[in-house]
Coordinates of C-alpha atoms in Angstrom, one line a residue:
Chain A
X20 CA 233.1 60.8 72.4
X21 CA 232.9 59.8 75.8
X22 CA 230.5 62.4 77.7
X23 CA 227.5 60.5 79.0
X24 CA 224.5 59.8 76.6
X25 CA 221.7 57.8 75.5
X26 CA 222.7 56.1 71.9
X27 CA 220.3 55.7 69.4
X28 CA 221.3 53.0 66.4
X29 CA 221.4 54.7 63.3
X30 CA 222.2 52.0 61.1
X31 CA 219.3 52.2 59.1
X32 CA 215.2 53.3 60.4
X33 CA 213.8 55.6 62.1
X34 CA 216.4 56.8 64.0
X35 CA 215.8 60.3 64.0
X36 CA 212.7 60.2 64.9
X37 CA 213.6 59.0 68.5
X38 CA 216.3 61.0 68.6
X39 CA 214.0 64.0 68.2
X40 CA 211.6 62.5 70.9
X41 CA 214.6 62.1 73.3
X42 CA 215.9 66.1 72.8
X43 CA 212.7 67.0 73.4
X44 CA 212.7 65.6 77.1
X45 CA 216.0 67.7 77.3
X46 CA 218.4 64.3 77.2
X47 CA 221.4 64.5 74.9
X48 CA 221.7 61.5 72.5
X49 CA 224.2 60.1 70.0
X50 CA 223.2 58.0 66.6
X51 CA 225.3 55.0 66.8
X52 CA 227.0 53.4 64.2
X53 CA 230.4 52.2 64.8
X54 CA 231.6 50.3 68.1
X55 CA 233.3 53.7 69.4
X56 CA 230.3 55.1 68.9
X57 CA 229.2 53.3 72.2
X58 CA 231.3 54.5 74.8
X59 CA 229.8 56.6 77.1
X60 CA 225.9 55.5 75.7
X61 CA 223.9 54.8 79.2
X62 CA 221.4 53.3 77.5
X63 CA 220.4 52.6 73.9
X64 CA 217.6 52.6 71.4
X65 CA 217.1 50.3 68.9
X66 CA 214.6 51.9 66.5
X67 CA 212.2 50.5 63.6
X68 CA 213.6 49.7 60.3
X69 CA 214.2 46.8 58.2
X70 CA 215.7 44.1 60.7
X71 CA 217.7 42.1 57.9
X72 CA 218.9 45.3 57.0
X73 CA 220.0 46.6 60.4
X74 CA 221.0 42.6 61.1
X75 CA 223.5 43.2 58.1
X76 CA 224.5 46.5 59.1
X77 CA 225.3 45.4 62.5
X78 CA 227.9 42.5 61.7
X79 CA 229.5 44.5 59.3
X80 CA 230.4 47.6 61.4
X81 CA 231.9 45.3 63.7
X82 CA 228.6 46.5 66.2
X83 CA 227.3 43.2 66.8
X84 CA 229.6 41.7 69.7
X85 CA 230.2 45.0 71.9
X86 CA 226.3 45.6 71.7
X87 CA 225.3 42.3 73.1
X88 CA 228.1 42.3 75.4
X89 CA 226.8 46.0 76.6
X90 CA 223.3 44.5 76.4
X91 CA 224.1 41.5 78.5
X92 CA 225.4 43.3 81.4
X93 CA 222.5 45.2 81.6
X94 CA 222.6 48.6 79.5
X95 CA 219.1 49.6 79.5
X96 CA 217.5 49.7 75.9
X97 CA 213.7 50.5 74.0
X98 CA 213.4 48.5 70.9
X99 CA 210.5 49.2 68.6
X100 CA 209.9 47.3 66.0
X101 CA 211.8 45.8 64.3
X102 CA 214.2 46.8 66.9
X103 CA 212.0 44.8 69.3
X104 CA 212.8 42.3 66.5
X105 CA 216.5 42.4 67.1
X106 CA 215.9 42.1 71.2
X107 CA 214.1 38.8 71.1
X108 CA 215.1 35.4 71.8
X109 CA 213.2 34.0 69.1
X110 CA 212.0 35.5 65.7
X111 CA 209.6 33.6 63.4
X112 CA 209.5 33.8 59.8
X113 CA 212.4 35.9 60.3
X114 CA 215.5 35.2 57.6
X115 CA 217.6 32.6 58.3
X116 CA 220.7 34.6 58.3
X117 CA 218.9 37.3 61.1
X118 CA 221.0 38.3 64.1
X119 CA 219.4 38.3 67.6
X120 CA 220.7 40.2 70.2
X121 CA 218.6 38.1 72.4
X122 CA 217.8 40.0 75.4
X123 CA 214.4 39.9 75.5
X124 CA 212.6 36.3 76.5
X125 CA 209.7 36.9 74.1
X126 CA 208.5 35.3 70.8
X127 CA 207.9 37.4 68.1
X128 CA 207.1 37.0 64.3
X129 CA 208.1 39.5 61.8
X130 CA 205.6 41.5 59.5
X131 CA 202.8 39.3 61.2
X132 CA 199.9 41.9 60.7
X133 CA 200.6 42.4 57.0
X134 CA 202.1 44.6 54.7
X135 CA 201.5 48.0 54.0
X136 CA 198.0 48.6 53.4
X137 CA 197.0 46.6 56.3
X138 CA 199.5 49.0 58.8
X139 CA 197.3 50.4 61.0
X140 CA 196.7 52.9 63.5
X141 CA 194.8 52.4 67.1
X142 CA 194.2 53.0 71.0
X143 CA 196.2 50.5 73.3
X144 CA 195.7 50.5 76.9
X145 CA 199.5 50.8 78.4
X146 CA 201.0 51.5 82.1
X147 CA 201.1 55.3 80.9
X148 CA 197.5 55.3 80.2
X149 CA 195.9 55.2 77.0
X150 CA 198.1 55.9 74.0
X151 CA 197.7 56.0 70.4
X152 CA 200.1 52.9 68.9
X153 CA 201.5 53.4 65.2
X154 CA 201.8 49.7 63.5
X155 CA 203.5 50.1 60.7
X156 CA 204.0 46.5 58.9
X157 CA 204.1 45.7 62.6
X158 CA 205.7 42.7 64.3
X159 CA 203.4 40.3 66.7
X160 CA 204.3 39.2 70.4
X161 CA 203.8 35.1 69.9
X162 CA 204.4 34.5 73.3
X163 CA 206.4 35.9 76.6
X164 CA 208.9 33.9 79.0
X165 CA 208.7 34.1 83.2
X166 CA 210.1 37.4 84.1
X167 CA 208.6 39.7 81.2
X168 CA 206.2 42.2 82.2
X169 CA 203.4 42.6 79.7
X170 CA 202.8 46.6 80.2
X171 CA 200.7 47.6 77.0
X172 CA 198.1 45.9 75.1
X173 CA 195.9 46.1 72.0
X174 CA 192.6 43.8 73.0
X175 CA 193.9 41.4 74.2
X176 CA 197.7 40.8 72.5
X177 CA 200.7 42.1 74.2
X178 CA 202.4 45.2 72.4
X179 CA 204.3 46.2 74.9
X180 CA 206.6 44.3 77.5
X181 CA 209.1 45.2 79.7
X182 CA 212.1 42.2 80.7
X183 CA 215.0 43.0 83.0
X184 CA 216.5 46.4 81.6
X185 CA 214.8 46.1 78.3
X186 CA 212.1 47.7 77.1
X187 CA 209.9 46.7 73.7
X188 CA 207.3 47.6 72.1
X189 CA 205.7 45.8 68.2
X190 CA 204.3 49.9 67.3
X191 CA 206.5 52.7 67.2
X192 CA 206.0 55.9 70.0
X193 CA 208.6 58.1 68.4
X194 CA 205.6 58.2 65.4
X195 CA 202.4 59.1 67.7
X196 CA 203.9 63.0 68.9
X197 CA 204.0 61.5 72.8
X198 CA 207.0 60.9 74.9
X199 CA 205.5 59.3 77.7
X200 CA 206.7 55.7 76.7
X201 CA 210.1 57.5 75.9
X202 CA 210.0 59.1 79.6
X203 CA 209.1 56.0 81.1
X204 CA 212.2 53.8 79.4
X205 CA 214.2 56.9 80.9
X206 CA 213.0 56.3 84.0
X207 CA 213.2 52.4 83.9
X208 CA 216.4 53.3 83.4
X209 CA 217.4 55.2 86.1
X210 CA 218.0 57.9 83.7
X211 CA 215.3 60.1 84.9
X212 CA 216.2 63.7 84.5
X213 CA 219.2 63.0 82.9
X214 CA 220.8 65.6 80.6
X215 CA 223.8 64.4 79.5
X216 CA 227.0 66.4 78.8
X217 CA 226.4 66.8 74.6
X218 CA 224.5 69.1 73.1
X219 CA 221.3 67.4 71.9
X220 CA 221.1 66.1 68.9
X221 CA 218.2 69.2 67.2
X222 CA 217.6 68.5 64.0
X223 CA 218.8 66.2 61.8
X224 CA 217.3 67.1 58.7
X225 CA 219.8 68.8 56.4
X226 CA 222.7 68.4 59.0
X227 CA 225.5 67.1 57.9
Chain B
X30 CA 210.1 64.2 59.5
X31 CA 207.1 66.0 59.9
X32 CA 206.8 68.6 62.8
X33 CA 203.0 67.2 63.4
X34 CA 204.7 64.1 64.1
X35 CA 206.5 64.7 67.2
X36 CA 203.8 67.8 68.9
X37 CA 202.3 66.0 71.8
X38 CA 198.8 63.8 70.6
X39 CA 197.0 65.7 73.2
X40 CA 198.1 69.1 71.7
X41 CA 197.1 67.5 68.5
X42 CA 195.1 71.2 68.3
X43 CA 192.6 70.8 65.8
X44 CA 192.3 74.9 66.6
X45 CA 195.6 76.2 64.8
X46 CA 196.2 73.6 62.5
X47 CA 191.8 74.2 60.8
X48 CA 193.1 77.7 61.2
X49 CA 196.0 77.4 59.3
X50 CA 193.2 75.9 56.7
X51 CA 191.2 78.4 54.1
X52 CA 192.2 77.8 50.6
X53 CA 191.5 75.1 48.1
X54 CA 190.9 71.3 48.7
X55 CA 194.2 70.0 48.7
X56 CA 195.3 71.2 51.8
X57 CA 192.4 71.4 53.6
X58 CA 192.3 67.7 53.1
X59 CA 195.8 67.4 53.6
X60 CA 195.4 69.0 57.3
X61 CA 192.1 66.9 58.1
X62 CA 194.2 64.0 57.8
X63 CA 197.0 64.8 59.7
X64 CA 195.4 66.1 62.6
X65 CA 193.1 62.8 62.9
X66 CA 195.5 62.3 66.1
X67 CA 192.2 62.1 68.4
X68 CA 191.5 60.6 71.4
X69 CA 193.4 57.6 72.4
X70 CA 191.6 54.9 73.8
X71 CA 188.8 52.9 72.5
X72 CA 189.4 54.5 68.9
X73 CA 188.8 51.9 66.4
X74 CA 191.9 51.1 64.2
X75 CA 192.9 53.8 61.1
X76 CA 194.3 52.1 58.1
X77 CA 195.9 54.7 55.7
X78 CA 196.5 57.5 57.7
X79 CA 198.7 60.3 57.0
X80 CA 200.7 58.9 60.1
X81 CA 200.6 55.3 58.7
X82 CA 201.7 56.2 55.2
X83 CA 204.4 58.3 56.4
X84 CA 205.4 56.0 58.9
X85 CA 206.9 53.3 56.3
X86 CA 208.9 56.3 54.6
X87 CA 210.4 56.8 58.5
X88 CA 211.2 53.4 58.3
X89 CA 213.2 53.6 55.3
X90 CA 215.4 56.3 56.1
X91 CA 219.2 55.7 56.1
X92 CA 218.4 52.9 53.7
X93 CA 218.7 51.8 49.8
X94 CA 216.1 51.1 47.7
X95 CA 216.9 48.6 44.6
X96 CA 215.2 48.5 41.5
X97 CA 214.6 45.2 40.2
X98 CA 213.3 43.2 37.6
X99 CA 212.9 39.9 38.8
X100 CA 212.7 37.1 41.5
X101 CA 216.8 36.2 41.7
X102 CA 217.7 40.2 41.6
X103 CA 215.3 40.9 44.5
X104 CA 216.8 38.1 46.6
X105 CA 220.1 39.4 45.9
X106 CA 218.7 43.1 46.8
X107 CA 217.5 42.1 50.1
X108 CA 221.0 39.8 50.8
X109 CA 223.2 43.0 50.3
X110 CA 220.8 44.8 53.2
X111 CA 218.5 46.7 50.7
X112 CA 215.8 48.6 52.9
X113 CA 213.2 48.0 50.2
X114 CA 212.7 46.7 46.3
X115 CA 211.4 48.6 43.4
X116 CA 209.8 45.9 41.1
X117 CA 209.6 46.7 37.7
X118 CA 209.8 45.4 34.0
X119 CA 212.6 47.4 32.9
X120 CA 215.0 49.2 34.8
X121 CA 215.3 53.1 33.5
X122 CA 218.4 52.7 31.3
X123 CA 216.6 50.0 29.4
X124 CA 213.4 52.1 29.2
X125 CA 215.6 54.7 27.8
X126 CA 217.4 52.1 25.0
X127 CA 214.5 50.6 24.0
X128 CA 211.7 54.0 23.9
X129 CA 207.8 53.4 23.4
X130 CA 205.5 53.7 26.0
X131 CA 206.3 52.5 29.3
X132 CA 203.6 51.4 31.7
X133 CA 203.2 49.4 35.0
X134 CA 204.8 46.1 35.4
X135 CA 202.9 43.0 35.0
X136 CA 200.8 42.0 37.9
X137 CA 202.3 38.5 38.0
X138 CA 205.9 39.9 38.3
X139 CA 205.3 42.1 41.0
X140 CA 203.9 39.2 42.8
X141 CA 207.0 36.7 42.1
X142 CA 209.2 39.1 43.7
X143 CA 206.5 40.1 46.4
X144 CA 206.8 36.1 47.1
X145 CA 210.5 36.5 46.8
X146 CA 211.5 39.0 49.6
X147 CA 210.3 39.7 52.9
X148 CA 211.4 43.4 52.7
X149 CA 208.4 45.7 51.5
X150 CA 207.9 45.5 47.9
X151 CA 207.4 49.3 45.8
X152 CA 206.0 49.6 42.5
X153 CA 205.7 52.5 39.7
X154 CA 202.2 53.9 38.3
X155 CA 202.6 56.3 35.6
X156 CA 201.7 59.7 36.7
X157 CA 198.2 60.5 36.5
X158 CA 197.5 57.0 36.3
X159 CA 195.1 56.3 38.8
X160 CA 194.1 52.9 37.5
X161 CA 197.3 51.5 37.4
X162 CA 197.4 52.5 41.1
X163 CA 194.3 50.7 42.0
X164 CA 195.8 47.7 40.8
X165 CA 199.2 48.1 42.3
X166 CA 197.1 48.6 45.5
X167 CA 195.0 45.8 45.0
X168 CA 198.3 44.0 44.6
X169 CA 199.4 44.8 47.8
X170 CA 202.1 46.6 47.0
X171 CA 203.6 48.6 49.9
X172 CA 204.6 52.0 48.2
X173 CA 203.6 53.0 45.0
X174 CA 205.9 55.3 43.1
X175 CA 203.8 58.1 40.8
X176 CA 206.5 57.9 38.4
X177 CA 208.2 60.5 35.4
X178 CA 210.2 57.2 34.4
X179 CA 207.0 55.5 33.1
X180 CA 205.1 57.5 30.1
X181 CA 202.8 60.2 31.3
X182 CA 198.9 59.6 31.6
X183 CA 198.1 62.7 32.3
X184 CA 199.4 66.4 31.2
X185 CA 197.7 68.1 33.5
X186 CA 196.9 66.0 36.6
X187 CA 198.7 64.0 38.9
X188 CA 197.0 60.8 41.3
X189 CA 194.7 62.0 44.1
X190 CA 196.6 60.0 46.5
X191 CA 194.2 61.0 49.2
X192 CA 192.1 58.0 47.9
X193 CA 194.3 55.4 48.9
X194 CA 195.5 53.1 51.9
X195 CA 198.7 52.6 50.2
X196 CA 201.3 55.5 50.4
X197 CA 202.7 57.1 47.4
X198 CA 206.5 58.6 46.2
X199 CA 206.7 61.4 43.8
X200 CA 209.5 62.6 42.2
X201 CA 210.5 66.3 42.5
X202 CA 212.7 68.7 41.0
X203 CA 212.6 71.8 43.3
X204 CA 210.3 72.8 46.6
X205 CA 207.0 73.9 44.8
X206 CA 207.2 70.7 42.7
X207 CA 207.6 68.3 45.9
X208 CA 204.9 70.6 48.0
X209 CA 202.4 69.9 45.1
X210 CA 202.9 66.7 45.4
X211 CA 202.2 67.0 49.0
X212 CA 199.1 68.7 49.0
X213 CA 198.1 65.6 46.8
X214 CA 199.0 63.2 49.5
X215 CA 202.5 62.0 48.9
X216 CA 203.7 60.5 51.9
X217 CA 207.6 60.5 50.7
X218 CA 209.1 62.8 48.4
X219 CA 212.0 62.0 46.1
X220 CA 214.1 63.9 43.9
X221 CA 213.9 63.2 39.9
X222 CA 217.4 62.9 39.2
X223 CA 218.2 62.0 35.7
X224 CA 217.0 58.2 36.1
X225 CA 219.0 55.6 33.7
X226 CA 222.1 58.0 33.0
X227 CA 224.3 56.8 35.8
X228 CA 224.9 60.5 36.4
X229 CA 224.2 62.5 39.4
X230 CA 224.4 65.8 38.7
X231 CA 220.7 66.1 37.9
X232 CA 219.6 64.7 41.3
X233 CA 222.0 66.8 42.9
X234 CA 220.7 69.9 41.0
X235 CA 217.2 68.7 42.7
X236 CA 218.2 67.9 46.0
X237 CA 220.4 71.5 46.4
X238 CA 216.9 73.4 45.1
X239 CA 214.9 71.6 47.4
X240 CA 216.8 71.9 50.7
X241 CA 218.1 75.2 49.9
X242 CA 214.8 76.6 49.1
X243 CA 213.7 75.4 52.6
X244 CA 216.6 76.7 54.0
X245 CA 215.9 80.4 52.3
X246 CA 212.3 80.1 53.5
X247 CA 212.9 79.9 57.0
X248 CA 214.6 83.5 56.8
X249 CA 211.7 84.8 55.3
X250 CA 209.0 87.2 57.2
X251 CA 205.3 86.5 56.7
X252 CA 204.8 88.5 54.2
X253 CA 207.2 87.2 52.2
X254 CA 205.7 83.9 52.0
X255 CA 202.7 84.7 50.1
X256 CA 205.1 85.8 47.7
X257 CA 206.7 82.5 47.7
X258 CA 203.8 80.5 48.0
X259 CA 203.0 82.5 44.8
X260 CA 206.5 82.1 42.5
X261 CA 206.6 78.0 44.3
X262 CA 202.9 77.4 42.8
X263 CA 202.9 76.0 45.9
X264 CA 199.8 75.9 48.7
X265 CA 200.1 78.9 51.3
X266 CA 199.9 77.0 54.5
X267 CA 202.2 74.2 53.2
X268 CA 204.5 76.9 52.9
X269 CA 204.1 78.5 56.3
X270 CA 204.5 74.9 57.8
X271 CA 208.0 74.8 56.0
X272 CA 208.9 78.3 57.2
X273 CA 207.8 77.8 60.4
X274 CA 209.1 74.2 61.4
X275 CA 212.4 74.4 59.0
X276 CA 211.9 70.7 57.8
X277 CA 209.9 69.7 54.8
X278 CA 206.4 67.7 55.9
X279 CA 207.5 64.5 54.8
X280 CA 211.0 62.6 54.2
X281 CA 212.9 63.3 51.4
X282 CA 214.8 60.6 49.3
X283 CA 217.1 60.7 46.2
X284 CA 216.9 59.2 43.1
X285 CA 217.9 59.4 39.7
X286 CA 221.7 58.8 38.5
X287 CA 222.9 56.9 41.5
X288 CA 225.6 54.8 40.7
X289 CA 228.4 54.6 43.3
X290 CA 228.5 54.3 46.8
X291 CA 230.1 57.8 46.6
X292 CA 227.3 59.0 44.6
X293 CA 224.9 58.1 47.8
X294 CA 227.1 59.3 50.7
X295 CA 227.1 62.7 48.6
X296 CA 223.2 62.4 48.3
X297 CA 222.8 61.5 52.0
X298 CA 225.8 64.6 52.9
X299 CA 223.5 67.0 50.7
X300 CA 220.4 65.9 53.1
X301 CA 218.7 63.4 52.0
X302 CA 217.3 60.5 53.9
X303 CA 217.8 58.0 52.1
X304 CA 218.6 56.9 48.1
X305 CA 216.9 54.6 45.7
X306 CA 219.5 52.9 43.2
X307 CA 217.8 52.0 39.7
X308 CA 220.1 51.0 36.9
X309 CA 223.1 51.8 38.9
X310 CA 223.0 48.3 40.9
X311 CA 222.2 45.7 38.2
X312 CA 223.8 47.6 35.1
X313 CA 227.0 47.4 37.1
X314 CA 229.2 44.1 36.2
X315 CA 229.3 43.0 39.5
X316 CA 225.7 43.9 41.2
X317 CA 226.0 42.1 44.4
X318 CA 229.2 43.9 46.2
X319 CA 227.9 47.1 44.5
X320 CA 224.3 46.6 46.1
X321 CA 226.4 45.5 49.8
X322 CA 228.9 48.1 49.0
X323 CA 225.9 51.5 48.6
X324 CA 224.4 50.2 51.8
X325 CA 227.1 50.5 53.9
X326 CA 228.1 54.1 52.4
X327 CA 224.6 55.0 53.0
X328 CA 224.8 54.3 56.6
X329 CA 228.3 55.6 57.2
X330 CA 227.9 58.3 54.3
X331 CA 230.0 61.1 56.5
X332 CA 232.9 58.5 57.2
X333 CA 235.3 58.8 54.3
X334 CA 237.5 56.2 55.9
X335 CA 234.4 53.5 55.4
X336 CA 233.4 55.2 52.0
X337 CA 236.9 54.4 50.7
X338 CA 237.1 50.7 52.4
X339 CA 233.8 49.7 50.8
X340 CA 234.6 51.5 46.9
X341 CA 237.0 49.5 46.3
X342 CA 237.1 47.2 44.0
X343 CA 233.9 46.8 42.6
X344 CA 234.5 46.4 39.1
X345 CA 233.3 49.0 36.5
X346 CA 229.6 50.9 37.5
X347 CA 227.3 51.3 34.7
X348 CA 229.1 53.5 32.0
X349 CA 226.6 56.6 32.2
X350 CA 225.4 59.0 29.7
X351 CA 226.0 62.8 29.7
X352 CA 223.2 64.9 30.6
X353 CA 224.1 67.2 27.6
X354 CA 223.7 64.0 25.1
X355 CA 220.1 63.6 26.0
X356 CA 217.9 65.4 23.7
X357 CA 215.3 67.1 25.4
X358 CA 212.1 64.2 24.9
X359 CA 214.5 62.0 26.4
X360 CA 214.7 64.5 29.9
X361 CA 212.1 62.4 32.3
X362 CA 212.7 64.9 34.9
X363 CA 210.9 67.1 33.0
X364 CA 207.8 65.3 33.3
X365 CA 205.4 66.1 36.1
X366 CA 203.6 69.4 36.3

């Protein structure tokens, strides 16, 4: 359990799908779900979900405290998402009872484009060049603090920003069949070309 | 998750997907919208894409979905980390006590527990019941679930799910039945189960014919798939795409008979991606640690040393009925064609 790795938290989302994105840029990953789970994870990836869900799930594995403490000392990380959700300083409308790692100086309020039928599809202009953003009952960038980069954008609003290590974006990449953001939080990083020790993780469908 | 989610959008190749394309309406249709992946840019926003409905089933996965019929149970749902809520009038046991014809909740129920939770909020049509769906649409409901556990509308048809923004569930019971209900847009795919029994063996029964069947398929040569395209009533290039890619096109979830949080972990072991509990939560005596207790086994579902932490002690599930006690009009996974 301790060969070198990116970790992807499985508690609940869509985990698999960035673990997929990940093995396809040849970098071994690990779903994490447990606090031993961690060691040896580089960097991690928070991925989309339900955050009061994943907030629940991450107290009760005992995840909570050695994540921030990782977190805080500078372990790179992409959150989309609701996983962006869980990186902020400051959710709105989020449940009273919602953990925050609190990594991220930004704003953000949750399900702030609507529910389902309103989840949307669209161009954003980001660092990488145009890219095709997946909003699925999507998260809104209320505001940014000094220090946070604003690197993607839909119009106007800010979608994606980039603060110290941490990487975070209110649509989800692993959805839209293009690694580039994925490659670029690699290389944020400093885990550029990095292959890890494990065997990537292939396919998770039907594994067990 | 579907293999035309992670190809690169540039290699989006409208080429070998169209070619992929020549028989009947379904698919066709089913292939326009999933290779709508474009040009980036400038593109105007897409509600209701094949990407977009699938997306909230991604979103779902390693999650529990609660059936509930009303406000307070929907609150207690979402405390215990439920991923999602099922509204609905009558939960599938009480469908099953009770008999007549079961239809789609009432409008100003869904919305009291829409107002309730902040997770998204499902909803059953029955199958072939397009109008109910309309209105669970217009509701806002953020998945609608074409469901055997209502009464039939329809013998012959199912929704054409193409026709709306909102993404649909459909039960299955093996591969050709959950491909069917792809090429008709389905954007998650669950099995049947035997819903309101408590008893797992019939989703179980489901899950092992669907995943095996995809398993089987990806040994066969391409000859052989017409053959199974043929004996799975299935359409040919939905098939190929399983036989070639080795994963089915959208996510698969369990349902029907879940009761336990053993019952999940063994749905999740067996492959699925995630379970929706019905009677099992709120027919149990003590629905709140039952509801916390099936999260947590559905996260950590290959960890028997969490599995036996979190099954203890929960009081007595929902006492279960026998699927050999069921006469056959009371079989609901037999509904659906």
């Amino acid at each position: 359990m301790s060969a070198r790795c990116v970790g992807v938290l499985a508690l609940q989302g869509a985990f698999s799908a960035h673990a997929e994105t990940l093995a396809g840029l040849g970098v071994s990953c690990r779903e994490v779900r447990t606090p031993k789970d961690l060691s040896g994870v580089e960097a991690i990836v928070i991925p989309g979900g339900e955050s009061s869900t994943m907030s629940q799930l991450l107290e009760s594995s005992g995840l909570l405290q050695p994540l921030s403490e990782r977190l805080h000392a500078g372990m790179p990380a992409l959150g989309t998402c609701a996983g962006m959700i869980l990186l902020a300083a400051e959710i709105v409308d989020g449940r009273d009872d919602q953990v925050s790692l609190s990594v991220l100086d930004i704003v953000v309020r949750r399900n702030a484009y609507g529910r389902q039928v309103d989840s949307f599809e669209a161009g954003i202009d980001t660092v990488v060049g145009p890219f095709r953003g997946v909003f699925i009952r999507a998260p809104r960038i209320v505001s940014t603090g000094p220090g946070v980069e604003v690197l993607g954008r839909l119009g106007d609003e800010p979608v994606l920003v980039r603060g110290g290590n941490v990487l975070a974006a209110s649509f989800h990449p692993e959805l839209s069949g293009d690694a580039r953001l994925h490659r670029l939080f690699l290389e944020s990083a400093g885990l550029e070309g990095f292959a890890g020790e494990e065997a990537p993780v292939a396919r998770l469908r039907g594994e067990s | 998750m579907a293999g035309d989610l992670i190809d690169p959008a540039g290699a989006a190749a409208p080429g070998p997907e169209a070619g992929k394309v020549e028989v009947s309406d379904g698919p066709r249709r089913y292939a326009q919208d999933m290779v709508s992946n474009g040009s980036t840019s400038g593109s105007r926003s897409t509600t209701g894409s094949a990407r977009v409905k699938r997306g909230l089933a991604e979103m779902l996965k390693g999650g529990v979905i609660m059936d509930v019929v009303t406000a307070e149970q929907a609150r207690i749902a979402e405390d215990a980390g439920a991923c999602a809520v099922m509204a609905l009038e009558r939960v599938p046991a009480d469908i099953r006590r009770d008999g007549g014809v079961a239809r789609m909740s009432d409008p100003e129920m869904i919305e009291g527990i829409q107002s309730a939770v902040r997770i998204p909020v499902m909803a059953k049509a029955r199958i072939g019941h397009f109008v109910e769906a309309q209105i669970l649409e217009a509701l806002g409901v953020d998945f609608v679930d074409e469901s055997e556990v209502l009464t039939p509308a329809d013998e012959a048809h199912h929704i054409d799910k193409f026709g709306f923004t909102v993404p649909f569930v459909c039960g299955a019971t093996n591969l050709g039945e959950a491909l069917r209900r792809v090429s008709e847009g389905a954007a998650m795919i669950r099995s049947k189960g035997e819903a309101g029994t408590g008893n797992i063996v019939e989703a179980v029964r489901h899950l092992r014919s669907i995943l095996g069947d995809i398993r089987r398929l990806t040994q066969a040569d391409s000859a052989e798939l017409f053959e199974w395209a043929k004996r799975l009533q299935a359409p040919l290039p939905l098939v190929q795409e399983v036989a070639e890619t080795g994963r089915f096109p959208v996510p698969i979830f369990c349902a029907g008979g879940i009761a336990t949080p053993a019952d999940a972990a063994l749905a999740m072991q067996l492959g699925a991606e995630a379970v929706f509990v019905g009677s099992g939560i709120f027919k149990s005596t003590d629905p709140a640690p039952r509801a916390r207790a099936i999260v947590e086994a559905t996260t950590h579902f290959r960890d028997p040393h969490v599995l036996a932490k979190v099954s203890r002690g929960l009081g007595a599930p929902m006492t279960g009925i026998g699927i050999d006690e069921l006469i056959p009009e009371q079989r609901f996974a037999d509904r659906g064609w």
